CSV table of C-alpha atoms in Angstrom, one decimal:
chain,number,residue,atom,x,y,z
A,1,MET,CA,88.0,141.3,-41.4
A,2,GLU,CA,87.2,142.3,-45.0
A,3,SER,CA,84.1,144.4,-45.6
A,4,ILE,CA,81.1,142.6,-46.9
A,5,ARG,CA,80.0,143.7,-50.4
A,6,ILE,CA,76.6,145.4,-50.5
A,7,VAL,CA,75.1,144.7,-53.9
A,8,PHE,CA,72.0,147.0,-53.3
A,9,GLU,CA,70.5,149.1,-50.6
A,10,ASN,CA,67.4,151.2,-50.1
A,11,PRO,CA,65.4,152.3,-47.0
A,12,ALA,CA,63.6,149.0,-46.7
A,13,PHE,CA,66.1,146.2,-47.4
A,14,LEU,CA,69.6,145.4,-48.8
A,15,ILE,CA,71.2,142.7,-50.8
A,16,ALA,CA,74.6,141.5,-49.5
A,17,ALA,CA,77.1,139.0,-50.9
A,18,LYS,CA,78.0,136.2,-48.6
A,19,GLU,CA,81.4,134.5,-49.0
A,20,ALA,CA,81.7,130.7,-48.9
A,21,GLY,CA,82.7,129.2,-45.6
A,22,VAL,CA,81.0,131.9,-43.5
A,23,ASN,CA,78.3,130.8,-41.0
A,24,PHE,CA,75.0,132.5,-41.6
A,25,HIS,CA,74.1,132.7,-37.9
A,26,SER,CA,76.5,133.3,-35.1
A,27,GLU,CA,78.0,130.3,-33.4
A,28,LYS,CA,81.5,130.4,-32.0
A,29,GLU,CA,82.1,133.7,-33.8
A,30,ALA,CA,79.9,136.4,-35.4
A,31,GLY,CA,77.8,135.1,-38.2
A,32,PHE,CA,77.0,136.8,-41.5
A,33,VAL,CA,74.0,138.7,-40.4
A,34,VAL,CA,75.8,140.1,-37.3
A,35,GLN,CA,78.8,141.0,-39.5
A,36,VAL,CA,76.6,143.0,-42.0
A,37,SER,CA,74.7,144.6,-39.1
A,38,SER,CA,78.0,145.6,-37.4
A,39,GLN,CA,79.5,146.9,-40.7
A,40,LEU,CA,76.5,149.2,-41.4
A,41,GLY,CA,75.7,150.0,-37.8
A,42,ILE,CA,72.0,149.1,-38.0
A,43,PRO,CA,70.0,146.1,-37.0
A,44,LEU,CA,69.0,143.8,-39.8
A,45,PHE,CA,66.4,141.1,-40.2
A,46,PRO,CA,67.3,137.9,-42.2
A,47,VAL,CA,64.4,136.6,-44.3
A,48,HIS,CA,66.1,133.5,-45.7
A,49,ARG,CA,69.4,131.8,-45.2
A,50,LEU,CA,72.4,130.2,-47.0
A,51,ASP,CA,74.3,127.2,-45.8
A,52,LYS,CA,77.9,127.8,-44.6
A,53,MET,CA,79.4,126.4,-47.8
A,54,THR,CA,77.2,128.5,-50.1
A,55,SER,CA,78.2,131.9,-51.4
A,56,GLY,CA,76.1,134.6,-53.0
A,57,LEU,CA,73.1,136.9,-52.7
A,58,VAL,CA,71.2,137.4,-49.4
A,59,ILE,CA,68.2,139.6,-48.7
A,60,LEU,CA,68.3,141.4,-45.3
A,61,ALA,CA,65.4,143.6,-44.3
A,62,LYS,CA,65.9,146.8,-42.4
A,63,ASN,CA,62.7,146.7,-40.4
A,64,ALA,CA,60.2,144.1,-39.0
A,65,GLU,CA,57.5,145.2,-41.4
A,66,THR,CA,59.6,144.6,-44.5
A,67,ALA,CA,60.8,141.3,-43.0
A,68,ALA,CA,57.2,140.2,-42.6
A,69,GLN,CA,56.5,141.2,-46.3
A,70,PHE,CA,59.4,139.1,-47.5
A,71,GLY,CA,58.3,136.2,-45.3
A,72,LYS,CA,54.9,136.1,-46.9
A,73,MET,CA,56.5,136.4,-50.4
A,74,PHE,CA,58.7,133.4,-49.7
A,75,GLU,CA,55.6,131.4,-48.4
A,76,LYS,CA,53.7,132.2,-51.6
A,77,ARG,CA,56.8,131.4,-53.8
A,78,GLU,CA,56.8,135.0,-55.2
A,79,ILE,CA,60.6,135.3,-54.9
A,80,GLU,CA,62.6,133.7,-57.7
A,81,LYS,CA,66.0,132.3,-56.7
A,82,TYR,CA,68.7,130.9,-59.0
A,83,TYR,CA,71.8,129.0,-58.0
A,84,LEU,CA,75.0,127.8,-59.7
A,85,ALA,CA,76.7,124.5,-58.8
A,86,ILE,CA,79.5,122.4,-60.1
A,87,SER,CA,79.7,118.6,-59.8
A,88,MET,CA,82.4,116.2,-60.8
A,89,ARG,CA,79.8,113.6,-61.7
A,90,LYS,CA,77.6,113.4,-64.8
A,91,PRO,CA,73.9,113.6,-63.9
A,92,LYS,CA,71.3,111.0,-64.7
A,93,LYS,CA,69.6,113.6,-66.9
A,94,LYS,CA,70.9,116.9,-68.3
A,95,MET,CA,67.9,119.0,-67.4
A,96,GLY,CA,64.5,118.8,-65.9
A,97,TRP,CA,63.0,118.5,-62.4
A,98,VAL,CA,63.7,116.8,-59.1
A,99,LYS,CA,60.5,116.3,-57.0
A,100,GLY,CA,60.1,114.4,-53.8
A,101,ASP,CA,59.4,114.6,-50.1
A,102,MET,CA,62.5,115.3,-47.9
A,103,THR,CA,63.1,113.8,-44.5
A,104,SER,CA,66.0,114.1,-42.0
A,105,ALA,CA,68.6,111.3,-42.0
A,106,ARG,CA,71.6,110.6,-39.8
A,107,ARG,CA,74.0,113.3,-38.5
A,108,GLY,CA,72.0,116.2,-39.8
A,109,ASP,CA,71.7,115.0,-43.3
A,110,TYR,CA,68.5,115.0,-45.4
A,111,LYS,CA,67.4,112.5,-48.0
A,112,LEU,CA,64.9,112.6,-50.9
A,113,LEU,CA,62.0,110.2,-50.8
A,114,THR,CA,60.0,108.7,-53.7
A,115,THR,CA,56.7,110.1,-52.2
A,116,THR,CA,55.4,113.5,-53.2
A,117,GLU,CA,52.9,114.4,-50.5
A,118,ASN,CA,54.6,117.8,-49.8
A,119,PRO,CA,57.5,117.7,-52.2
A,120,ALA,CA,60.7,119.7,-52.5
A,121,ILE,CA,60.7,120.9,-56.1
A,122,THR,CA,63.9,121.8,-58.0
A,123,GLN,CA,64.3,122.7,-61.7
A,124,PHE,CA,67.7,122.7,-63.4
A,125,VAL,CA,69.6,122.8,-66.6
A,126,SER,CA,73.3,121.7,-67.0
A,127,CYS,CA,76.2,121.6,-69.4
A,128,ALA,CA,79.8,120.3,-69.5
A,129,LEU,CA,82.7,122.5,-68.6
A,130,ARG,CA,86.2,121.1,-68.3
A,131,THR,CA,87.0,117.3,-68.0
A,132,HIS,CA,84.6,115.7,-65.5
A,133,GLU,CA,83.0,119.1,-64.6
A,134,ARG,CA,79.2,119.5,-64.9
A,135,PHE,CA,77.8,123.0,-64.5
A,136,PHE,CA,74.3,123.5,-63.2
A,137,LEU,CA,71.9,126.4,-63.2
A,138,ILE,CA,69.2,125.7,-60.6
A,139,LYS,CA,65.9,127.2,-59.8
A,140,PRO,CA,64.4,125.9,-56.5
A,141,HIS,CA,60.6,126.2,-56.4
A,142,THR,CA,60.5,125.4,-52.7
A,143,GLY,CA,62.9,126.3,-49.9
A,144,ARG,CA,63.8,123.2,-47.9
A,145,THR,CA,67.0,122.8,-45.9
A,146,HIS,CA,69.8,121.4,-48.1
A,147,GLN,CA,67.3,121.1,-50.9
A,148,ILE,CA,69.7,121.7,-53.8
A,149,ARG,CA,72.5,119.7,-52.3
A,150,VAL,CA,70.1,116.7,-51.9
A,151,ALA,CA,68.6,117.1,-55.3
A,152,LEU,CA,71.9,117.0,-57.1
A,153,LYS,CA,73.0,114.0,-55.0
A,154,SER,CA,69.8,112.2,-56.1
A,155,LEU,CA,70.9,112.9,-59.7
A,156,GLY,CA,74.2,111.2,-59.1
A,157,SER,CA,75.9,114.6,-59.2
A,158,PRO,CA,76.8,115.7,-55.6
A,159,ILE,CA,78.2,119.2,-55.5
A,160,ALA,CA,82.0,119.4,-55.6
A,161,GLY,CA,83.4,120.2,-52.2
A,162,ASP,CA,80.2,119.2,-50.3
A,163,GLU,CA,81.6,117.2,-47.5
A,164,ARG,CA,78.2,116.2,-46.3
A,165,TYR,CA,76.7,114.8,-49.5
A,166,ALA,CA,79.7,114.1,-51.8
A,167,GLN,CA,82.5,111.6,-51.1
A,168,ALA,CA,84.3,113.1,-48.1
A,169,ASP,CA,87.8,112.4,-49.3
A,170,GLU,CA,87.2,114.0,-52.7
A,171,ALA,CA,85.2,116.9,-51.2
A,172,ARG,CA,88.1,117.8,-48.8
A,173,LYS,CA,90.4,118.3,-51.8
A,174,GLU,CA,88.3,121.2,-53.0
A,175,GLU,CA,89.0,124.7,-51.8
A,176,ARG,CA,85.2,125.3,-51.3
A,177,GLY,CA,81.8,123.9,-51.8
A,178,TYR,CA,80.7,124.8,-55.3
A,179,LEU,CA,77.2,126.2,-54.7
A,180,HIS,CA,76.5,129.9,-55.3
A,181,ALA,CA,73.3,131.9,-54.9
A,182,TYR,CA,73.5,133.6,-58.3
A,183,ALA,CA,70.3,135.6,-58.8
A,184,LEU,CA,67.1,137.0,-57.3
A,185,ARG,CA,64.0,138.4,-58.8
A,186,PHE,CA,60.9,139.7,-57.1
A,187,ARG,CA,58.3,142.4,-56.9
A,188,LEU,CA,58.0,144.5,-53.8
A,189,ASN,CA,55.5,147.4,-53.3
A,190,ASP,CA,54.8,147.5,-57.0
A,191,GLU,CA,58.5,147.8,-57.9
A,192,GLU,CA,60.4,145.1,-59.8
A,193,PHE,CA,63.8,144.0,-58.6
A,194,SER,CA,66.3,141.7,-60.1
A,195,PHE,CA,69.9,141.0,-59.1
A,196,VAL,CA,72.6,138.8,-60.7
A,197,SER,CA,76.0,138.3,-59.0
A,198,PRO,CA,78.5,135.7,-60.5
A,199,PRO,CA,80.8,133.9,-58.1
A,200,ASP,CA,84.2,135.5,-57.6
A,201,GLY,CA,85.9,132.7,-55.6
A,202,GLY,CA,86.8,129.1,-56.2
A,203,GLU,CA,89.1,128.0,-59.0
A,204,ARG,CA,86.4,126.0,-60.8
A,205,PHE,CA,83.9,129.0,-60.7
A,206,VAL,CA,86.4,131.5,-62.1
A,207,SER,CA,87.8,129.3,-64.9
A,208,GLU,CA,87.5,130.7,-68.4
A,209,GLU,CA,85.1,127.9,-69.4
A,210,CYS,CA,82.8,128.8,-66.5
A,211,LYS,CA,82.9,132.5,-67.2
A,212,GLU,CA,82.1,131.8,-70.9
A,213,GLN,CA,79.0,129.8,-70.0
A,214,LEU,CA,77.8,132.4,-67.5
A,215,GLU,CA,77.6,134.8,-70.5
A,216,ASN,CA,74.8,132.5,-71.8
A,217,TRP,CA,73.2,132.5,-68.4
A,218,ALA,CA,73.4,136.2,-67.7
A,219,THR,CA,69.6,136.4,-67.4
A,220,PRO,CA,68.9,133.1,-65.7
A,221,TRP,CA,65.1,133.4,-65.7
A,222,GLU,CA,65.2,133.1,-69.5
A,223,GLN,CA,66.6,129.6,-69.2
A,224,PHE,CA,63.4,128.1,-67.7
């Protein structure tokens, strides 16, 4: 098993890079959190999660106290998260917001409602890459299960390779699901932290057109 890349580490927490296709929690085999804990030889506390298809940055606390701090920060929306996604469909609008309540649907799916009593809130900008490719930079303002995947589907732009929300026959042709946790920014104990990690896997993510656009999105918080 290849070692997991540690992006940052201090006595309180670490930032690790998850590969696409890896379960976050252990199921039939050791999940991402267990793998990182085993690699470093210390117990770790997950404070958020990524879907199996999603790659990118994950915060893992080294003690219960720090985990509780992060938990409160997520509740108060004090942690900025930025994602990248590629779709093979043009969105209904090129940039803006997706807001709506979410509810569970069949077979573990979720769907977006027109009501906004307790809405999932997603902000995005997008641009064209190669033929049919639409590249998204996404800032979720809430943290609902499958939020980004459902938001892009509601725009008519399901994520390439997403077998749950895109057309299954097309999705299965992709080598991965094209969603990546790109950047994090937050303040902890009066210290500012920011991390940016471009995707390193998936032919669409590593194309020259994609890399060129990422130069424009190198500081993603400046795009919103």
